[in-house]
XYZ file of C-alpha atoms in Angstrom:
468
model
C 0.000 0.000 0.000
C 1.224 3.462 -0.793
C 2.208 5.313 2.330
C 2.196 9.068 2.687
C 5.572 10.629 3.399
C 5.722 11.676 7.015
C 7.582 14.791 8.066
C 9.259 13.758 11.280
C 11.066 14.961 14.385
C 9.805 17.686 16.705
C 12.167 20.024 18.486
C 12.143 17.917 21.623
C 13.304 14.795 19.800
C 16.309 13.081 21.322
C 19.095 12.062 18.986
C 19.140 8.330 18.416
C 21.907 6.167 16.975
C 21.149 4.572 13.619
C 23.108 1.650 12.192
C 21.587 -0.540 9.512
C 21.431 -4.163 10.612
C 20.296 -7.120 8.582
C 18.623 -10.387 9.465
C 15.475 -12.324 8.862
C 13.045 -13.624 11.411
C 11.371 -16.916 12.227
C 8.048 -17.940 14.464
C 6.842 -20.411 16.992
C 4.875 -21.567 20.062
C 4.442 -20.894 23.772
C 5.902 -18.365 26.157
C 8.638 -19.567 28.573
C 9.451 -17.583 31.707
C 11.927 -14.710 31.378
C 14.887 -14.008 33.654
C 17.211 -11.042 34.067
C 20.887 -12.002 33.965
C 22.356 -15.440 34.651
C 22.380 -16.522 31.023
C 24.041 -19.805 30.132
C 26.050 -18.148 27.383
C 23.625 -19.176 24.656
C 21.987 -16.385 22.652
C 18.643 -16.334 20.858
C 18.593 -13.784 18.049
C 15.197 -12.155 17.419
C 14.509 -10.162 14.270
C 12.336 -7.062 14.428
C 11.213 -5.152 11.331
C 10.321 -1.480 11.528
C 8.428 0.697 9.085
C 10.577 1.898 6.154
C 11.091 5.300 7.769
C 14.393 6.245 9.369
C 12.875 7.915 12.412
C 10.968 4.756 13.333
C 14.035 2.615 12.769
C 15.988 4.942 15.069
C 13.370 4.652 17.791
C 13.202 0.853 17.738
C 16.966 0.468 17.433
C 17.397 2.506 20.617
C 14.857 0.318 22.429
C 16.523 -2.866 21.178
C 19.932 -1.657 22.370
C 18.553 -0.911 25.838
C 16.804 -4.286 25.964
C 19.914 -6.144 24.835
C 22.032 -4.360 27.433
C 19.560 -5.409 30.156
C 20.643 -9.031 29.585
C 17.151 -10.500 29.703
C 16.967 -14.262 29.261
C 14.332 -16.851 28.501
C 14.995 -20.361 29.858
C 18.609 -19.358 30.538
C 19.277 -18.045 27.022
C 19.994 -14.381 26.433
C 17.648 -12.622 24.035
C 19.189 -10.243 21.517
C 16.931 -8.181 19.268
C 18.170 -7.196 15.813
C 16.391 -4.352 14.046
C 16.057 -3.574 10.357
C 13.657 -1.675 8.127
C 11.110 -3.720 6.225
C 11.196 -3.642 2.404
C 9.437 -0.609 0.938
C 9.078 -1.571 -2.719
C 6.597 -2.208 -4.216
C 4.971 -1.786 -0.784
C 5.710 -2.781 2.778
C 2.712 -5.151 2.703
C 4.036 -6.870 -0.405
C 7.440 -7.159 1.229
C 5.954 -8.855 4.272
C 3.903 -11.265 2.178
C 6.981 -12.181 0.160
C 8.951 -12.754 3.374
C 6.213 -15.053 4.676
C 6.263 -17.050 1.431
C 10.057 -17.375 1.430
C 10.515 -18.058 5.146
C 12.435 -14.835 5.769
C 9.750 -13.088 7.830
C 10.827 -11.655 11.216
C 9.440 -12.801 14.536
C 7.748 -9.432 15.027
C 7.198 -6.206 13.089
C 5.473 -2.878 13.414
C 3.681 -0.961 10.603
C 0.554 -3.172 10.397
C -2.899 -1.660 10.041
C -6.119 -3.466 10.886
C -7.036 -4.161 7.275
C -3.713 -5.848 6.477
C -3.864 -7.655 9.819
C -7.134 -9.214 8.675
C -5.356 -10.533 5.577
C -2.519 -11.956 7.681
C -4.939 -13.485 10.203
C -6.995 -15.139 7.486
C -3.898 -16.956 6.258
C -2.813 -17.971 9.770
C 0.351 -15.896 9.516
C 0.071 -14.036 12.838
C -0.687 -14.839 16.465
C -3.941 -14.097 18.269
C -2.916 -12.049 21.312
C -6.271 -11.738 23.030
C -5.654 -14.623 25.454
C -2.165 -13.493 26.485
C -1.827 -12.100 30.021
C 1.009 -9.789 29.001
C -1.172 -8.311 26.255
C -3.951 -7.552 28.736
C -1.393 -5.970 31.062
C -0.131 -3.688 28.288
C -3.684 -2.621 27.425
C -4.236 -1.735 31.081
C -0.908 0.109 31.427
C -1.677 2.259 28.372
C -5.338 2.856 29.312
C -6.448 1.312 26.000
C -9.474 -0.634 27.222
C -11.951 1.325 25.101
C -9.710 1.785 22.070
C -8.687 -1.857 21.684
C -12.249 -3.027 21.100
C -12.172 -1.304 17.701
C -9.171 -3.450 16.701
C -10.923 -6.800 17.079
C -10.981 -9.082 14.031
C -13.592 -11.825 14.232
C -13.548 -11.414 18.008
C -9.763 -11.801 18.290
C -6.871 -9.376 18.711
C -3.884 -9.739 16.390
C -2.343 -6.262 16.660
C -0.837 -4.301 19.525
C -1.527 -0.718 18.353
C 1.501 1.583 18.536
C 0.432 4.958 17.170
C -2.669 6.753 15.975
C -3.220 9.875 13.920
C -6.878 10.812 14.508
C -8.155 12.253 11.241
C -10.265 15.341 11.825
C -10.703 18.735 10.134
C -7.927 21.321 9.853
C -9.270 24.872 9.525
C -7.736 28.109 8.323
C -8.260 30.078 11.529
C -7.748 33.508 9.994
C -10.294 32.742 7.280
C -12.768 31.390 9.842
C -12.535 34.605 11.842
C -12.899 36.714 8.703
C -16.146 34.824 8.009
C -17.358 35.657 11.513
C -16.612 32.404 13.349
C -14.441 32.208 16.464
C -14.122 28.427 16.545
C -14.360 25.386 14.312
C -17.841 23.976 13.642
C -18.913 20.822 15.463
C -22.353 19.965 14.085
C -23.763 19.606 10.586
C -25.773 22.800 11.100
C -22.676 24.754 12.140
C -20.643 23.243 9.304
C -23.331 24.199 6.789
C -23.388 27.753 8.167
C -19.630 28.109 7.641
C -19.761 26.827 4.059
C -22.770 29.017 3.273
C -20.951 32.078 4.595
C -17.876 31.143 2.594
C -19.995 31.092 -0.552
C -21.436 34.503 0.299
C -17.990 36.047 0.781
C -16.110 33.990 -1.788
C -15.639 36.868 -4.232
C -15.073 39.550 -1.597
C -13.395 38.916 1.759
C -12.084 35.453 0.862
C -10.707 36.645 -2.472
C -8.942 39.535 -0.743
C -7.329 37.069 1.685
C -6.249 34.761 -1.124
C -8.621 31.979 -0.010
C -9.779 30.706 -3.388
C -11.354 27.382 -2.382
C -13.253 25.959 0.566
C -11.746 22.449 0.597
C -8.642 20.767 -0.779
C -9.049 17.163 -1.883
C -7.619 16.058 -5.260
C -8.206 12.326 -4.742
C -11.999 12.204 -4.499
C -12.406 11.004 -8.088
C -9.350 8.759 -8.194
C -9.938 5.006 -7.643
C -6.167 4.420 -7.679
C -6.019 6.396 -4.440
C -8.581 4.194 -2.726
C -6.896 4.564 0.675
C -8.000 8.204 0.832
C -11.571 7.002 1.432
C -10.406 6.325 4.994
C -10.052 10.053 5.476
C -12.705 11.771 3.373
C -15.418 9.118 3.710
C -14.787 7.025 6.811
C -13.992 10.019 9.032
C -17.360 11.781 8.523
C -19.206 8.447 8.271
C -18.039 7.335 11.715
C -18.986 10.665 13.291
C -22.419 10.810 11.678
C -23.347 7.192 12.462
C -22.077 6.923 16.026
C -19.124 4.754 15.024
C -20.951 2.127 12.956
C -18.842 -0.459 11.039
C -18.692 -1.043 7.286
C -17.999 -4.765 7.112
C -18.597 -7.547 9.617
C -17.399 -10.980 8.564
C -18.789 -11.600 5.085
C -21.518 -8.963 5.342
C -21.636 -5.370 4.179
C -23.219 -3.603 7.139
C -22.610 -0.064 5.901
C -25.338 2.204 7.230
C -26.963 3.556 4.055
C -28.408 6.689 5.641
C -25.113 7.489 7.332
C -23.187 6.944 4.090
C -25.527 9.317 2.252
C -25.020 11.922 4.979
C -21.241 11.517 4.764
C -21.300 11.946 0.978
C -23.509 15.009 1.246
C -21.345 16.597 3.933
C -18.511 16.656 1.392
C -21.054 17.643 -1.258
C -21.757 20.873 0.627
C -18.448 22.262 -0.653
C -19.810 22.195 -4.196
C -17.698 23.739 -6.924
C -15.452 25.446 -4.372
C -13.403 22.262 -3.923
C -9.784 22.534 -4.995
C -9.235 19.264 -6.869
C -5.887 20.127 -8.441
C -2.620 18.999 -6.904
C -1.022 21.686 -4.718
C 1.921 21.057 -2.412
C 2.351 22.538 1.048
C -0.853 24.605 1.180
C -0.452 25.210 4.898
C 3.094 26.549 4.666
C 2.035 29.387 2.339
C 1.952 32.898 3.778
C -1.777 32.935 2.988
C -3.225 29.413 2.663
C -5.601 29.266 -0.287
C -8.202 26.981 1.304
C -10.612 27.229 4.199
C -10.297 23.633 5.401
C -8.568 20.326 4.728
C -8.401 16.964 6.458
C -5.577 17.224 8.951
C -2.098 15.807 8.436
C -0.616 15.544 11.940
C 2.684 14.207 10.643
C 3.263 17.683 9.151
C 3.215 19.500 12.507
C 6.985 19.974 12.480
C 6.789 21.366 8.928
C 4.244 23.948 10.032
C 6.460 24.973 12.923
C 9.479 25.254 10.665
C 7.418 27.715 8.601
C 6.385 29.737 11.667
C 2.751 28.615 11.629
C 1.169 28.993 15.053
C -1.555 26.616 16.178
C -4.644 28.533 17.251
C -3.685 31.548 15.150
C -2.895 30.243 11.675
C -4.706 26.918 11.845
C -6.856 24.959 14.246
C -8.165 21.408 14.459
C -11.890 20.855 14.512
C -13.569 17.637 15.580
C -15.247 15.273 13.147
C -18.658 16.766 12.354
C -21.584 15.214 14.259
C -25.351 15.507 13.820
C -26.114 17.056 17.190
C -24.221 18.877 19.907
C -22.933 16.337 22.417
C -22.713 13.388 19.980
C -19.430 11.481 20.234
C -17.091 12.701 17.451
C -15.877 9.351 16.170
C -13.170 9.637 13.520
C -10.855 7.522 11.416
C -7.670 6.244 13.043
C -4.658 6.388 10.774
C -3.092 3.798 13.019
C -0.651 0.907 12.932
C 0.797 -1.552 15.372
C 2.856 -4.676 16.092
C 2.161 -8.291 15.108
C 3.954 -11.568 15.845
C 4.437 -13.853 12.864
C 3.809 -17.593 12.652
C 6.149 -19.328 10.258
C 7.972 -22.643 10.135
C 11.236 -20.675 9.957
C 10.602 -19.053 13.356
C 11.482 -21.154 16.393
C 9.569 -21.253 19.672
C 12.550 -19.556 21.345
C 12.569 -16.734 18.824
C 8.846 -16.143 19.251
C 9.194 -16.180 23.033
C 12.096 -13.729 22.775
C 10.056 -11.388 20.572
C 7.228 -11.450 23.104
C 9.696 -10.739 25.906
C 11.047 -7.710 24.060
C 7.603 -6.196 23.441
C 6.559 -6.973 27.023
C 9.652 -5.154 28.287
C 9.074 -2.121 26.052
C 5.428 -1.708 27.074
C 5.249 -3.090 30.605
C 3.760 -1.057 33.449
C 7.126 0.398 34.404
C 8.264 1.330 30.881
C 5.181 2.020 28.782
C 4.772 5.712 29.578
C 8.455 6.453 28.929
C 8.343 4.355 25.747
C 5.348 6.289 24.462
C 6.870 9.631 25.423
C 10.054 8.721 23.544
C 7.923 7.736 20.540
C 5.981 11.001 20.644
C 9.164 13.068 20.893
C 10.747 11.173 18.000
C 7.848 11.101 15.542
C 5.107 13.606 16.566
C 2.675 10.731 16.039
C 0.451 10.100 19.042
C 0.917 6.787 20.856
C -2.257 4.780 21.368
C -3.041 5.678 24.953
C -6.168 6.788 26.750
C -4.366 9.140 29.160
C -2.303 11.444 26.937
C -3.824 14.597 28.415
C -3.979 13.231 31.971
C -0.657 11.455 32.513
C 2.028 13.711 34.008
C 4.650 12.075 31.786
C 3.156 13.849 28.771
C 2.326 17.178 30.429
C 5.383 19.101 29.209
C 5.038 17.947 25.593
C 1.315 18.697 25.509
C 1.946 22.148 26.978
C 4.638 22.894 24.408
C 2.582 21.417 21.560
C -1.094 22.413 21.983
C -1.771 20.982 18.532
C -0.871 17.523 19.856
C -3.054 18.057 22.923
C -5.948 18.911 20.619
C -5.383 15.753 18.581
C -5.096 13.679 21.747
C -8.694 14.570 22.589
C -9.757 12.627 19.492
C -7.688 9.489 20.154
C -10.295 7.598 22.251
C -12.834 7.970 19.430
C -10.558 6.940 16.556
C -11.671 3.822 14.655
C -9.143 1.931 12.475
C -9.686 0.621 8.956
C -12.147 -2.130 8.130
C -10.944 -5.668 8.834
C -11.203 -7.549 5.565
C -8.878 -9.126 3.035
C -10.757 -7.237 0.341
C -10.130 -3.737 1.673
C -8.457 -2.574 -1.560
C -11.252 -3.918 -3.776
C -14.014 -2.597 -1.531
C -12.651 0.917 -1.246
C -11.785 1.061 -4.941
C -15.407 0.144 -5.700
C -16.571 2.825 -3.270
C -14.638 5.378 -5.299
C -15.488 4.093 -8.773
C -19.209 3.711 -8.208
C -19.741 6.234 -5.418
C -17.500 9.161 -4.645
C -16.068 9.692 -8.140
C -19.389 10.030 -10.032
C -20.946 11.899 -7.121
C -18.104 14.419 -7.051
C -18.517 15.017 -10.775
C -22.032 16.246 -9.967
C -20.895 18.127 -6.867
C -18.352 20.097 -8.896
C -21.246 21.560 -10.887
C -23.185 22.617 -7.771
C -23.007 25.804 -5.723
C -21.535 25.569 -2.200
C -24.106 24.842 0.492
C -26.364 22.846 -1.856
C -25.218 19.233 -1.806
C -26.729 17.045 -4.541
C -28.705 13.975 -3.456
C -26.173 11.208 -2.843
C -28.655 8.338 -2.479
C -28.251 6.774 -5.949
C -24.471 6.999 -5.705
C -24.380 5.313 -2.305
C -26.737 2.579 -3.537
C -24.521 1.952 -6.567
C -21.405 1.939 -4.384
C -22.898 -0.534 -1.918
C -23.828 -2.936 -4.689
C -20.340 -2.686 -6.219
C -18.719 -3.166 -2.807
C -20.758 -6.335 -2.242
C -19.761 -7.768 -5.612
C -16.002 -7.149 -5.392
C -15.827 -8.076 -1.733
C -17.924 -11.213 -2.032
C -20.188 -9.762 0.665
C -23.799 -10.449 1.538
């Protein structure tokens, strides 16, 4: 899957040593007891694959070095973790699948979303973690009890979530104020009022400010960018339906009314959508759009360009029907999985578990997640980011992260199905693409009826996904 380039490293990031190490992993059975020190001299080498981004490699390499220096053993054998980046071409998912087929897969890797986890689980390539005591302990230590329920696949848990970017709205604060609004809209009625006012002042105040379009989204008509439906469809869909799923097992359970409402929310922008490719809108002296879907991995880029959160831009929650509704959103989120493969021994699997346990145990989890946040600006999956004293200084220094953290508990990851690519491509081809062609001929504030487009999309999604 194509991954968006992430701009990394906030000012508080600690320097980490990076040395490229090679190795391939293996998989196995049960979990022997761990010891600290007293090794027999034998060493079990455990391979860990990181995402193909240097900053994430640096983070995990530093954790592996600390773990290795601690001299932790399993059944008298010292565990040593070796870190390398997973293959990036043609995609990290393809690289993992090739490694599984060739017996070169590691014992554990990060960079797995829920949709790909469903594919791995269906082929028996990863472990179910839901019955593991250590897994439950990690969930408790990170206050993830509510969040983890959204990661279930057929009632089981295969992924330990690492980070989450809650996808919400990013507003041009100066333009909002010029339109007469002091804060971002929360409800459909408030959202409609903002877009209506934009239309009224499009050729006057907005033009004078250089705000030429209401919304930037070039991918709405592009089936080859199917993954963007997570952001511009799933985000509003979850908020407007109270967090309802799309797919359960072999059934399409998409809420038709909610899907229509999500389509029409985007449809409100009408012909004021900027559909052409423009780079770095938010680093311009005068951003040319009123709102986009946020890109939290670009926070450091904004700061480098002297953009001040709360003055130049502001995050607004996912739009809900009524004041007080829970603002569910899409979780751009990935985590760790443990691989099953005949090339992975029981000892290697047990060592991989011991490493992850050590990184995220009750004593270390908060520091681990703080180190991650400082290194990447991507929020760790925790339920206490704005309450835990460990994160207080970072959240004070970075109010934009504190604002995003409010959305973490309501962030829902991608659908769990092997057919995610086919289903979301069909959603674009039969739904959003033809609908947006009509929207682009409509005036802002007057969304065309999306019902026939949603009906066509649902039928196409059933066919390509083999769904009832």
